[in-house]
Amino acid sequence: MAEKQTLVIIPGWGGSSETWARFMEIAKPHFKDVVCIDLPCFGGVACPRTVWGVEQYAEYVKRKIDKLPIGKKILFGHSFGGQVSAYLVANNHEICEKYILCAG
């Protein structure tokens, strides 16, 4: 049997691990783990001191992913989180095994 992967969720604008909690519970039996990375200004994460673009959000997400003790992962980007994850994957091909985009 194939090793289960970790699902890493990047929420859209205004979304957070709280708004994705129900989805995460439903998804958990199908993955090794399910992680939601809250973006700055949402989910209790402080806002950046300067205006950020997609590149800065992608760098933030990459730093968070690099700190996670996970192996194979699937990146799931919702709405603005999809834009951030698209930039991230385009510039860091090794960041995930699979990649899912979801519109709001």
Protein backbone atom coordinates (compact mmCIF):
# COMPACT_ATOMS: atom_id res chain seq x y z
CA MET A 1 0.00 0.00 0.00
CA ALA A 2 1.26 3.48 -0.86
CA GLU A 3 2.43 5.77 1.92
CA LYS A 4 -0.22 8.31 2.88
CA GLN A 5 0.65 11.91 2.16
CA THR A 6 0.13 15.05 4.21
CA LEU A 7 -2.43 17.54 2.89
CA VAL A 8 -1.29 21.16 3.31
CA ILE A 9 -4.11 23.69 2.90
CA ILE A 10 -3.43 27.31 1.94
CA PRO A 11 -6.70 29.18 2.59
CA GLY A 12 -8.05 31.99 0.47
CA TRP A 13 -8.32 35.63 1.53
CA GLY A 14 -10.06 35.80 4.90
CA GLY A 15 -9.89 32.03 5.38
CA SER A 16 -8.07 30.30 8.22
CA SER A 17 -7.59 26.98 9.93
CA GLU A 18 -10.81 27.79 11.78
CA THR A 19 -12.87 28.18 8.59
CA TRP A 20 -11.30 24.97 7.22
CA ALA A 21 -11.74 22.94 10.43
CA ARG A 22 -14.74 20.89 9.22
CA PHE A 23 -13.05 20.06 5.90
CA MET A 24 -9.90 19.07 7.76
CA GLU A 25 -11.83 16.64 9.97
CA ILE A 26 -13.47 15.04 6.95
CA ALA A 27 -10.13 14.77 5.13
CA LYS A 28 -8.06 13.38 8.04
CA PRO A 29 -8.87 9.67 7.53
CA HIS A 30 -7.56 9.89 3.96
CA PHE A 31 -4.17 11.45 4.72
CA LYS A 32 -1.20 10.97 7.02
CA ASP A 33 -1.98 14.43 8.39
CA VAL A 34 -3.91 17.55 7.40
CA VAL A 35 -2.32 20.95 8.03
CA CYS A 36 -3.70 24.41 7.35
CA ILE A 37 -1.25 27.31 7.09
CA ASP A 38 -2.88 30.55 8.17
CA LEU A 39 -1.71 33.54 6.14
CA PRO A 40 -0.68 36.80 7.82
CA CYS A 41 -3.68 38.93 8.89
CA PHE A 42 -5.91 35.85 9.21
CA GLY A 43 -6.34 33.11 11.78
CA GLY A 44 -4.58 35.03 14.50
CA VAL A 45 -1.39 35.63 12.52
CA ALA A 46 -0.15 39.20 12.75
CA CYS A 47 -0.24 41.37 9.64
CA PRO A 48 3.07 42.21 7.94
CA ARG A 49 4.47 45.69 8.56
CA THR A 50 4.61 46.39 4.81
CA VAL A 51 2.31 45.62 1.90
CA TRP A 52 2.91 42.08 0.63
CA GLY A 53 2.40 40.67 -2.82
CA VAL A 54 2.00 37.05 -3.87
CA GLU A 55 5.78 36.53 -3.77
CA GLN A 56 6.03 37.49 -0.09
CA TYR A 57 3.04 35.32 0.86
CA ALA A 58 4.61 32.40 -1.04
CA GLU A 59 7.91 32.89 0.81
CA TYR A 60 5.99 32.89 4.10
CA VAL A 61 4.20 29.64 3.20
CA LYS A 62 7.47 28.02 2.09
CA ARG A 63 9.10 28.86 5.42
CA LYS A 64 6.12 27.32 7.25
CA ILE A 65 6.20 24.17 5.10
CA ASP A 66 9.97 23.81 5.54
CA LYS A 67 9.46 23.75 9.34
CA LEU A 68 6.85 20.97 9.22
CA PRO A 69 8.10 17.45 10.02
CA ILE A 70 6.34 15.92 7.03
CA GLY A 71 7.44 13.85 4.09
CA LYS A 72 5.36 13.61 0.96
CA LYS A 73 2.74 16.31 0.69
CA ILE A 74 -0.14 17.49 -1.40
CA LEU A 75 -0.56 21.26 -1.59
CA PHE A 76 -4.18 22.47 -1.70
CA GLY A 77 -4.62 26.15 -2.56
CA HIS A 78 -8.02 27.79 -2.25
CA SER A 79 -8.76 31.08 -4.06
CA PHE A 80 -5.98 33.55 -3.12
CA GLY A 81 -4.22 30.61 -1.45
CA GLY A 82 -4.26 29.01 -4.90
CA GLN A 83 -2.52 32.02 -6.37
CA VAL A 84 0.07 31.91 -3.59
CA SER A 85 0.59 28.16 -3.97
CA ALA A 86 0.81 28.43 -7.79
CA TYR A 87 3.65 30.92 -7.41
CA LEU A 88 5.25 28.72 -4.75
CA VAL A 89 5.11 25.54 -6.86
CA ALA A 90 6.31 27.36 -10.01
CA ASN A 91 9.41 28.49 -8.14
CA ASN A 92 9.93 25.43 -5.90
CA HIS A 93 9.04 22.29 -7.87
CA GLU A 94 10.15 20.02 -5.03
CA ILE A 95 7.75 21.59 -2.51
CA CYS A 96 5.04 18.97 -3.06
CA GLU A 97 4.19 15.69 -4.76
CA LYS A 98 0.80 16.87 -5.98
CA TYR A 99 -0.93 20.19 -6.29
CA ILE A 100 -4.65 21.05 -6.16
CA LEU A 101 -6.27 24.40 -7.00
CA CYS A 102 -9.76 25.20 -5.80
CA ALA A 103 -11.84 28.25 -6.74
CA GLY A 104 -14.13 29.91 -4.24
